């Protein structure tokens, strides 16, 4: 009986370990050797066009949109600071504006703020990738919901970047935003 329990515990431990490995998230450092190297103050500087979709958790496209992004960086108090002015236009005709202020706090480490971001966005970059985590105050009908975003951006060429953002609330997957950026 003891031998059987030991085998059961070993088997259960292996299943749990495999489950944790399968569910583990990527880390930005795993992209450190990827090129082209993403420098936020270089890529998000000037005019950028973006094209995106929002898919629900079943994968159905719920909204399509375009974004005109105008960005400029400067040095404030010895730190690189960028202002990203985003103008969204959705397929249903609605429009939205978001103005990000990004600050590089250390090489490859960033914080970001915007009027509809709750607290600060925290970002880290390495190689061709950037990971952002933040909570967005998202208007839906006449209510505001605080939704968590986990953004992954990958620089594909010096002019093209792909962004995938998972949205969740209370740990429940709500859907995904996919964007392609093109730097003019």
mmCIF file with all atom_site columns, C-alpha atoms in Angstrom:
data_model
loop_
_atom_site.group_PDB
_atom_site.id
_atom_site.type_symbol
_atom_site.label_atom_id
_atom_site.label_alt_id
_atom_site.label_comp_id
_atom_site.label_asym_id
_atom_site.label_entity_id
_atom_site.label_seq_id
_atom_site.pdbx_PDB_ins_code
_atom_site.Cartn_x
_atom_site.Cartn_y
_atom_site.Cartn_z
_atom_site.occupancy
_atom_site.B_iso_or_equiv
_atom_site.pdbx_formal_charge
_atom_site.auth_seq_id
_atom_site.auth_comp_id
_atom_site.auth_asym_id
_atom_site.auth_atom_id
_atom_site.pdbx_PDB_model_num
ATOM 1   C CA . UNK A 1 1   ? 0.000   0.000  0.000   1.00 0.00 ? 1   UNK A CA 1
ATOM 2   C CA . UNK A 1 2   ? 2.851   2.417  0.854   1.00 0.00 ? 2   UNK A CA 1
ATOM 3   C CA . UNK A 1 3   ? 4.518   1.654  -2.446  1.00 0.00 ? 3   UNK A CA 1
ATOM 4   C CA . UNK A 1 4   ? 1.258   2.327  -4.291  1.00 0.00 ? 4   UNK A CA 1
ATOM 5   C CA . UNK A 1 5   ? 0.821   5.668  -2.465  1.00 0.00 ? 5   UNK A CA 1
ATOM 6   C CA . UNK A 1 6   ? 4.415   6.660  -3.276  1.00 0.00 ? 6   UNK A CA 1
ATOM 7   C CA . UNK A 1 7   ? 3.847   5.904  -6.982  1.00 0.00 ? 7   UNK A CA 1
ATOM 8   C CA . UNK A 1 8   ? 0.558   7.850  -6.872  1.00 0.00 ? 8   UNK A CA 1
ATOM 9   C CA . UNK A 1 9   ? 2.238   10.876 -5.245  1.00 0.00 ? 9   UNK A CA 1
ATOM 10  C CA . UNK A 1 10  ? 5.103   10.758 -7.746  1.00 0.00 ? 10  UNK A CA 1
ATOM 11  C CA . UNK A 1 11  ? 2.641   10.559 -10.645 1.00 0.00 ? 11  UNK A CA 1
ATOM 12  C CA . UNK A 1 12  ? 0.547   13.408 -9.230  1.00 0.00 ? 12  UNK A CA 1
ATOM 13  C CA . UNK A 1 13  ? 3.682   15.504 -8.727  1.00 0.00 ? 13  UNK A CA 1
ATOM 14  C CA . UNK A 1 14  ? 4.723   14.930 -12.358 1.00 0.00 ? 14  UNK A CA 1
ATOM 15  C CA . UNK A 1 15  ? 1.268   15.856 -13.653 1.00 0.00 ? 15  UNK A CA 1
ATOM 16  C CA . UNK A 1 16  ? 1.252   19.062 -11.578 1.00 0.00 ? 16  UNK A CA 1
ATOM 17  C CA . UNK A 1 17  ? 4.778   19.963 -12.703 1.00 0.00 ? 17  UNK A CA 1
ATOM 18  C CA . UNK A 1 18  ? 3.889   19.401 -16.359 1.00 0.00 ? 18  UNK A CA 1
ATOM 19  C CA . UNK A 1 19  ? 0.729   21.452 -15.896 1.00 0.00 ? 19  UNK A CA 1
ATOM 20  C CA . UNK A 1 20  ? 2.710   24.338 -14.443 1.00 0.00 ? 20  UNK A CA 1
ATOM 21  C CA . UNK A 1 21  ? 5.225   24.171 -17.281 1.00 0.00 ? 21  UNK A CA 1
ATOM 22  C CA . UNK A 1 22  ? 2.459   24.133 -19.890 1.00 0.00 ? 22  UNK A CA 1
ATOM 23  C CA . UNK A 1 23  ? 0.768   27.125 -18.248 1.00 0.00 ? 23  UNK A CA 1
ATOM 24  C CA . UNK A 1 24  ? 3.900   29.188 -17.706 1.00 0.00 ? 24  UNK A CA 1
ATOM 25  C CA . UNK A 1 25  ? 4.026   32.567 -19.383 1.00 0.00 ? 25  UNK A CA 1
ATOM 26  C CA . UNK A 1 26  ? 6.828   33.828 -21.585 1.00 0.00 ? 26  UNK A CA 1
ATOM 27  C CA . UNK A 1 27  ? 9.326   36.221 -20.068 1.00 0.00 ? 27  UNK A CA 1
ATOM 28  C CA . UNK A 1 28  ? 10.701  39.210 -21.932 1.00 0.00 ? 28  UNK A CA 1
ATOM 29  C CA . UNK A 1 29  ? 14.287  38.059 -21.332 1.00 0.00 ? 29  UNK A CA 1
ATOM 30  C CA . UNK A 1 30  ? 13.768  35.037 -23.585 1.00 0.00 ? 30  UNK A CA 1
ATOM 31  C CA . UNK A 1 31  ? 13.687  37.506 -26.514 1.00 0.00 ? 31  UNK A CA 1
ATOM 32  C CA . UNK A 1 32  ? 16.948  39.260 -25.561 1.00 0.00 ? 32  UNK A CA 1
ATOM 33  C CA . UNK A 1 33  ? 18.856  37.955 -28.611 1.00 0.00 ? 33  UNK A CA 1
ATOM 34  C CA . UNK A 1 34  ? 16.052  38.625 -31.118 1.00 0.00 ? 34  UNK A CA 1
ATOM 35  C CA . UNK A 1 35  ? 16.468  41.348 -33.727 1.00 0.00 ? 35  UNK A CA 1
ATOM 36  C CA . UNK A 1 36  ? 15.771  43.968 -34.778 1.00 0.00 ? 36  UNK A CA 1
ATOM 37  C CA . UNK A 1 37  ? 16.314  45.408 -31.300 1.00 0.00 ? 37  UNK A CA 1
ATOM 38  C CA . UNK A 1 38  ? 13.350  47.401 -30.023 1.00 0.00 ? 38  UNK A CA 1
ATOM 39  C CA . UNK A 1 39  ? 14.178  50.863 -28.699 1.00 0.00 ? 39  UNK A CA 1
ATOM 40  C CA . UNK A 1 40  ? 10.859  52.436 -27.640 1.00 0.00 ? 40  UNK A CA 1
ATOM 41  C CA . UNK A 1 41  ? 12.118  55.992 -27.970 1.00 0.00 ? 41  UNK A CA 1
ATOM 42  C CA . UNK A 1 42  ? 13.265  55.234 -31.503 1.00 0.00 ? 42  UNK A CA 1
ATOM 43  C CA . UNK A 1 43  ? 10.258  53.243 -32.759 1.00 0.00 ? 43  UNK A CA 1
ATOM 44  C CA . UNK A 1 44  ? 7.557   55.307 -31.052 1.00 0.00 ? 44  UNK A CA 1
ATOM 45  C CA . UNK A 1 45  ? 8.854   58.605 -32.387 1.00 0.00 ? 45  UNK A CA 1
ATOM 46  C CA . UNK A 1 46  ? 7.048   60.358 -35.232 1.00 0.00 ? 46  UNK A CA 1
ATOM 47  C CA . UNK A 1 47  ? 3.858   59.163 -36.923 1.00 0.00 ? 47  UNK A CA 1
ATOM 48  C CA . UNK A 1 48  ? 2.705   55.553 -36.760 1.00 0.00 ? 48  UNK A CA 1
ATOM 49  C CA . UNK A 1 49  ? -0.402  53.935 -38.232 1.00 0.00 ? 49  UNK A CA 1
ATOM 50  C CA . UNK A 1 50  ? -1.981  50.914 -36.548 1.00 0.00 ? 50  UNK A CA 1
ATOM 51  C CA . UNK A 1 51  ? -4.710  48.487 -37.588 1.00 0.00 ? 51  UNK A CA 1
ATOM 52  C CA . UNK A 1 52  ? -6.444  46.265 -35.090 1.00 0.00 ? 52  UNK A CA 1
ATOM 53  C CA . UNK A 1 53  ? -9.201  43.905 -34.070 1.00 0.00 ? 53  UNK A CA 1
ATOM 54  C CA . UNK A 1 54  ? -10.778 42.905 -30.772 1.00 0.00 ? 54  UNK A CA 1
ATOM 55  C CA . UNK A 1 55  ? -11.772 39.244 -30.536 1.00 0.00 ? 55  UNK A CA 1
ATOM 56  C CA . UNK A 1 56  ? -13.922 37.829 -27.753 1.00 0.00 ? 56  UNK A CA 1
ATOM 57  C CA . UNK A 1 57  ? -12.830 34.752 -25.831 1.00 0.00 ? 57  UNK A CA 1
ATOM 58  C CA . UNK A 1 58  ? -14.416 32.530 -28.497 1.00 0.00 ? 58  UNK A CA 1
ATOM 59  C CA . UNK A 1 59  ? -12.236 34.142 -31.173 1.00 0.00 ? 59  UNK A CA 1
ATOM 60  C CA . UNK A 1 60  ? -15.046 36.093 -32.839 1.00 0.00 ? 60  UNK A CA 1
ATOM 61  C CA . UNK A 1 61  ? -14.098 39.559 -34.124 1.00 0.00 ? 61  UNK A CA 1
ATOM 62  C CA . UNK A 1 62  ? -16.214 42.072 -32.196 1.00 0.00 ? 62  UNK A CA 1
ATOM 63  C CA . UNK A 1 63  ? -14.576 45.333 -33.341 1.00 0.00 ? 63  UNK A CA 1
ATOM 64  C CA . UNK A 1 64  ? -12.156 46.540 -35.976 1.00 0.00 ? 64  UNK A CA 1
ATOM 65  C CA . UNK A 1 65  ? -10.270 49.812 -35.598 1.00 0.00 ? 65  UNK A CA 1
ATOM 66  C CA . UNK A 1 66  ? -7.473  52.038 -36.827 1.00 0.00 ? 66  UNK A CA 1
ATOM 67  C CA . UNK A 1 67  ? -5.120  54.180 -34.780 1.00 0.00 ? 67  UNK A CA 1
ATOM 68  C CA . UNK A 1 68  ? -3.155  57.264 -35.751 1.00 0.00 ? 68  UNK A CA 1
ATOM 69  C CA . UNK A 1 69  ? -0.304  57.598 -33.279 1.00 0.00 ? 69  UNK A CA 1
ATOM 70  C CA . UNK A 1 70  ? 1.914   60.684 -33.038 1.00 0.00 ? 70  UNK A CA 1
ATOM 71  C CA . UNK A 1 71  ? 4.838   60.334 -30.639 1.00 0.00 ? 71  UNK A CA 1
ATOM 72  C CA . UNK A 1 72  ? 7.712   62.441 -29.390 1.00 0.00 ? 72  UNK A CA 1
ATOM 73  C CA . UNK A 1 73  ? 10.452  61.809 -26.827 1.00 0.00 ? 73  UNK A CA 1
ATOM 74  C CA . UNK A 1 74  ? 12.541  64.166 -24.762 1.00 0.00 ? 74  UNK A CA 1
ATOM 75  C CA . UNK A 1 75  ? 14.736  64.026 -21.669 1.00 0.00 ? 75  UNK A CA 1
ATOM 76  C CA . UNK A 1 76  ? 12.972  65.137 -18.481 1.00 0.00 ? 76  UNK A CA 1
ATOM 77  C CA . UNK A 1 77  ? 14.865  65.160 -15.165 1.00 0.00 ? 77  UNK A CA 1
ATOM 78  C CA . UNK A 1 78  ? 17.573  63.042 -16.790 1.00 0.00 ? 78  UNK A CA 1
ATOM 79  C CA . UNK A 1 79  ? 15.108  60.352 -17.944 1.00 0.00 ? 79  UNK A CA 1
ATOM 80  C CA . UNK A 1 80  ? 13.812  59.592 -21.446 1.00 0.00 ? 80  UNK A CA 1
ATOM 81  C CA . UNK A 1 81  ? 10.115  60.501 -21.523 1.00 0.00 ? 81  UNK A CA 1
ATOM 82  C CA . UNK A 1 82  ? 7.750   59.960 -24.429 1.00 0.00 ? 82  UNK A CA 1
ATOM 83  C CA . UNK A 1 83  ? 4.275   61.260 -25.185 1.00 0.00 ? 83  UNK A CA 1
ATOM 84  C CA . UNK A 1 84  ? 2.206   58.987 -27.426 1.00 0.00 ? 84  UNK A CA 1
ATOM 85  C CA . UNK A 1 85  ? -0.959  60.631 -28.724 1.00 0.00 ? 85  UNK A CA 1
ATOM 86  C CA . UNK A 1 86  ? -3.322  57.903 -29.999 1.00 0.00 ? 86  UNK A CA 1
ATOM 87  C CA . UNK A 1 87  ? -6.483  58.625 -32.021 1.00 0.00 ? 87  UNK A CA 1
ATOM 88  C CA . UNK A 1 88  ? -8.712  55.550 -32.417 1.00 0.00 ? 88  UNK A CA 1
ATOM 89  C CA . UNK A 1 89  ? -11.462 55.156 -35.003 1.00 0.00 ? 89  UNK A CA 1
ATOM 90  C CA . UNK A 1 90  ? -13.687 52.081 -34.660 1.00 0.00 ? 90  UNK A CA 1
ATOM 91  C CA . UNK A 1 91  ? -15.624 50.254 -37.380 1.00 0.00 ? 91  UNK A CA 1
ATOM 92  C CA . UNK A 1 92  ? -18.912 51.408 -35.809 1.00 0.00 ? 92  UNK A CA 1
ATOM 93  C CA . UNK A 1 93  ? -17.878 55.054 -36.297 1.00 0.00 ? 93  UNK A CA 1
ATOM 94  C CA . UNK A 1 94  ? -16.982 55.809 -32.673 1.00 0.00 ? 94  UNK A CA 1
ATOM 95  C CA . UNK A 1 95  ? -13.754 57.621 -31.865 1.00 0.00 ? 95  UNK A CA 1
ATOM 96  C CA . UNK A 1 96  ? -11.504 57.600 -28.832 1.00 0.00 ? 96  UNK A CA 1
ATOM 97  C CA . UNK A 1 97  ? -8.332  59.375 -27.730 1.00 0.00 ? 97  UNK A CA 1
ATOM 98  C CA . UNK A 1 98  ? -5.611  58.155 -25.386 1.00 0.00 ? 98  UNK A CA 1
ATOM 99  C CA . UNK A 1 99  ? -2.440  60.060 -24.537 1.00 0.00 ? 99  UNK A CA 1
ATOM 100 C CA . UNK A 1 100 ? 0.295   57.969 -22.953 1.00 0.00 ? 100 UNK A CA 1
ATOM 101 C CA . UNK A 1 101 ? 3.254   59.376 -21.048 1.00 0.00 ? 101 UNK A CA 1
ATOM 102 C CA . UNK A 1 102 ? 6.075   56.823 -20.961 1.00 0.00 ? 102 UNK A CA 1
ATOM 103 C CA . UNK A 1 103 ? 9.198   57.098 -18.829 1.00 0.00 ? 103 UNK A CA 1
ATOM 104 C CA . UNK A 1 104 ? 12.262  54.893 -19.040 1.00 0.00 ? 104 UNK A CA 1
ATOM 105 C CA . UNK A 1 105 ? 13.141  54.212 -15.398 1.00 0.00 ? 105 UNK A CA 1
ATOM 106 C CA . UNK A 1 106 ? 16.184  52.024 -16.171 1.00 0.00 ? 106 UNK A CA 1
ATOM 107 C CA . UNK A 1 107 ? 17.501  50.415 -19.360 1.00 0.00 ? 107 UNK A CA 1
ATOM 108 C CA . UNK A 1 108 ? 14.639  48.315 -20.731 1.00 0.00 ? 108 UNK A CA 1
ATOM 109 C CA . UNK A 1 109 ? 12.247  49.254 -17.871 1.00 0.00 ? 109 UNK A CA 1
ATOM 110 C CA . UNK A 1 110 ? 9.313   51.623 -18.339 1.00 0.00 ? 110 UNK A CA 1
ATOM 111 C CA . UNK A 1 111 ? 6.301   53.058 -16.598 1.00 0.00 ? 111 UNK A CA 1
ATOM 112 C CA . UNK A 1 112 ? 3.366   54.550 -18.439 1.00 0.00 ? 112 UNK A CA 1
ATOM 113 C CA . UNK A 1 113 ? 0.326   56.612 -17.546 1.00 0.00 ? 113 UNK A CA 1
ATOM 114 C CA . UNK A 1 114 ? -2.804  57.717 -19.388 1.00 0.00 ? 114 UNK A CA 1
ATOM 115 C CA . UNK A 1 115 ? -6.123  59.169 -18.247 1.00 0.00 ? 115 UNK A CA 1
ATOM 116 C CA . UNK A 1 116 ? -7.925  55.830 -18.578 1.00 0.00 ? 116 UNK A CA 1
ATOM 117 C CA . UNK A 1 117 ? -5.127  53.700 -17.088 1.00 0.00 ? 117 UNK A CA 1
ATOM 118 C CA . UNK A 1 118 ? -5.644  52.857 -13.424 1.00 0.00 ? 118 UNK A CA 1
ATOM 119 C CA . UNK A 1 119 ? -2.326  53.515 -11.673 1.00 0.00 ? 119 UNK A CA 1
ATOM 120 C CA . UNK A 1 120 ? 0.724   52.880 -13.847 1.00 0.00 ? 120 UNK A CA 1
ATOM 121 C CA . UNK A 1 121 ? 1.491   50.530 -16.691 1.00 0.00 ? 121 UNK A CA 1
ATOM 122 C CA . UNK A 1 122 ? 4.673   48.573 -16.062 1.00 0.00 ? 122 UNK A CA 1
ATOM 123 C CA . UNK A 1 123 ? 6.798   47.582 -19.035 1.00 0.00 ? 123 UNK A CA 1
ATOM 124 C CA . UNK A 1 124 ? 9.966   45.715 -19.757 1.00 0.00 ? 124 UNK A CA 1
ATOM 125 C CA . UNK A 1 125 ? 11.772  45.243 -23.057 1.00 0.00 ? 125 UNK A CA 1
ATOM 126 C CA . UNK A 1 126 ? 14.538  42.969 -24.278 1.00 0.00 ? 126 UNK A CA 1
ATOM 127 C CA . UNK A 1 127 ? 15.661  42.208 -27.825 1.00 0.00 ? 127 UNK A CA 1
ATOM 128 C CA . UNK A 1 128 ? 12.725  42.789 -30.156 1.00 0.00 ? 128 UNK A CA 1
ATOM 129 C CA . UNK A 1 129 ? 9.995   42.457 -27.488 1.00 0.00 ? 129 UNK A CA 1
ATOM 130 C CA . UNK A 1 130 ? 8.135   44.585 -24.973 1.00 0.00 ? 130 UNK A CA 1
ATOM 131 C CA . UNK A 1 131 ? 5.716   43.366 -22.312 1.00 0.00 ? 131 UNK A CA 1
ATOM 132 C CA . UNK A 1 132 ? 3.226   45.821 -20.768 1.00 0.00 ? 132 UNK A CA 1
ATOM 133 C CA . UNK A 1 133 ? 0.910   45.081 -17.851 1.00 0.00 ? 133 UNK A CA 1
ATOM 134 C CA . UNK A 1 134 ? -1.772  47.546 -16.800 1.00 0.00 ? 134 UNK A CA 1
ATOM 135 C CA . UNK A 1 135 ? -5.395  48.045 -15.807 1.00 0.00 ? 135 UNK A CA 1
ATOM 136 C CA . UNK A 1 136 ? -7.606  50.031 -18.161 1.00 0.00 ? 136 UNK A CA 1
ATOM 137 C CA . UNK A 1 137 ? -10.851 51.774 -17.146 1.00 0.00 ? 137 UNK A CA 1
ATOM 138 C CA . UNK A 1 138 ? -12.888 50.500 -20.097 1.00 0.00 ? 138 UNK A CA 1
ATOM 139 C CA . UNK A 1 139 ? -16.241 52.126 -20.925 1.00 0.00 ? 139 UNK A CA 1
ATOM 140 C CA . UNK A 1 140 ? -18.934 49.597 -21.877 1.00 0.00 ? 140 UNK A CA 1
ATOM 141 C CA . UNK A 1 141 ? -22.405 51.008 -22.492 1.00 0.00 ? 141 UNK A CA 1
ATOM 142 C CA . UNK A 1 142 ? -22.881 53.371 -19.541 1.00 0.00 ? 142 UNK A CA 1
ATOM 143 C CA . UNK A 1 143 ? -20.534 51.577 -17.144 1.00 0.00 ? 143 UNK A CA 1
ATOM 144 C CA . UNK A 1 144 ? -16.777 51.600 -16.559 1.00 0.00 ? 144 UNK A CA 1
ATOM 145 C CA . UNK A 1 145 ? -14.998 48.289 -16.006 1.00 0.00 ? 145 UNK A CA 1
ATOM 146 C CA . UNK A 1 146 ? -11.427 47.909 -14.760 1.00 0.00 ? 146 UNK A CA 1
ATOM 147 C CA . UNK A 1 147 ? -9.889  45.358 -17.116 1.00 0.00 ? 147 UNK A CA 1
ATOM 148 C CA . UNK A 1 148 ? -6.369  43.932 -16.903 1.00 0.00 ? 148 UNK A CA 1
ATOM 149 C CA . UNK A 1 149 ? -4.225  43.976 -20.032 1.00 0.00 ? 149 UNK A CA 1
ATOM 150 C CA . UNK A 1 150 ? -1.134  41.896 -20.715 1.00 0.00 ? 150 UNK A CA 1
ATOM 151 C CA . UNK A 1 151 ? 0.413   43.367 -23.889 1.00 0.00 ? 151 UNK A CA 1
ATOM 152 C CA . UNK A 1 152 ? 3.183   41.769 -25.901 1.00 0.00 ? 152 UNK A CA 1
ATOM 153 C CA . UNK A 1 153 ? 4.767   43.806 -28.691 1.00 0.00 ? 153 UNK A CA 1
ATOM 154 C CA . UNK A 1 154 ? 7.249   42.350 -31.168 1.00 0.00 ? 154 UNK A CA 1
ATOM 155 C CA . UNK A 1 155 ? 9.313   44.414 -33.593 1.00 0.00 ? 155 UNK A CA 1
ATOM 156 C CA . UNK A 1 156 ? 9.261   42.488 -36.882 1.00 0.00 ? 156 UNK A CA 1
ATOM 157 C CA . UNK A 1 157 ? 11.128  44.984 -39.077 1.00 0.00 ? 157 UNK A CA 1
ATOM 158 C CA . UNK A 1 158 ? 12.369  48.514 -38.297 1.00 0.00 ? 158 UNK A CA 1
ATOM 159 C CA . UNK A 1 159 ? 8.945   49.787 -39.484 1.00 0.00 ? 159 UNK A CA 1
ATOM 160 C CA . UNK A 1 160 ? 6.513   46.994 -38.463 1.00 0.00 ? 160 UNK A CA 1
ATOM 161 C CA . UNK A 1 161 ? 5.494   45.885 -34.967 1.00 0.00 ? 161 UNK A CA 1
ATOM 162 C CA . UNK A 1 162 ? 2.847   43.336 -33.946 1.00 0.00 ? 162 UNK A CA 1
ATOM 163 C CA . UNK A 1 163 ? 0.947   43.729 -30.656 1.00 0.00 ? 163 UNK A CA 1
ATOM 164 C CA . UNK A 1 164 ? -1.125  41.031 -28.930 1.00 0.00 ? 164 UNK A CA 1
ATOM 165 C CA . UNK A 1 165 ? -2.933  42.028 -25.760 1.00 0.00 ? 165 UNK A CA 1
ATOM 166 C CA . UNK A 1 166 ? -4.868  39.620 -23.574 1.00 0.00 ? 166 UNK A CA 1
ATOM 167 C CA . UNK A 1 167 ? -7.739  41.143 -21.604 1.00 0.00 ? 167 UNK A CA 1
ATOM 168 C CA . UNK A 1 168 ? -9.026  39.681 -18.349 1.00 0.00 ? 168 UNK A CA 1
ATOM 169 C CA . UNK A 1 169 ? -11.179 40.531 -15.352 1.00 0.00 ? 169 UNK A CA 1
ATOM 170 C CA . UNK A 1 170 ? -10.856 38.661 -12.026 1.00 0.00 ? 170 UNK A CA 1
ATOM 171 C CA . UNK A 1 171 ? -8.465  36.282 -13.860 1.00 0.00 ? 171 UNK A CA 1
ATOM 172 C CA . UNK A 1 172 ? -11.135 35.365 -16.419 1.00 0.00 ? 172 UNK A CA 1
ATOM 173 C CA . UNK A 1 173 ? -10.148 35.720 -20.089 1.00 0.00 ? 173 UNK A CA 1
ATOM 174 C CA . UNK A 1 174 ? -12.326 38.306 -21.848 1.00 0.00 ? 174 UNK A CA 1
ATOM 175 C CA . UNK A 1 175 ? -10.660 38.384 -25.251 1.00 0.00 ? 175 UNK A CA 1
ATOM 176 C CA . UNK A 1 176 ? -7.702  39.670 -27.163 1.00 0.00 ? 176 UNK A CA 1
ATOM 177 C CA . UNK A 1 177 ? -6.647  42.781 -29.040 1.00 0.00 ? 177 UNK A CA 1
ATOM 178 C CA . UNK A 1 178 ? -4.348  42.316 -32.028 1.00 0.00 ? 178 UNK A CA 1
ATOM 179 C CA . UNK A 1 179 ? -2.646  45.316 -33.631 1.00 0.00 ? 179 UNK A CA 1
ATOM 180 C CA . UNK A 1 180 ? -0.144  45.834 -36.382 1.00 0.00 ? 180 UNK A CA 1
ATOM 181 C CA . UNK A 1 181 ? 1.861   49.078 -36.259 1.00 0.00 ? 181 UNK A CA 1
ATOM 182 C CA . UNK A 1 182 ? 3.484   50.663 -39.284 1.00 0.00 ? 182 UNK A CA 1
ATOM 183 C CA . UNK A 1 183 ? 5.987   53.483 -38.748 1.00 0.00 ? 183 UNK A CA 1
ATOM 184 C CA . UNK A 1 184 ? 5.909   56.060 -41.541 1.00 0.00 ? 184 UNK A CA 1
#
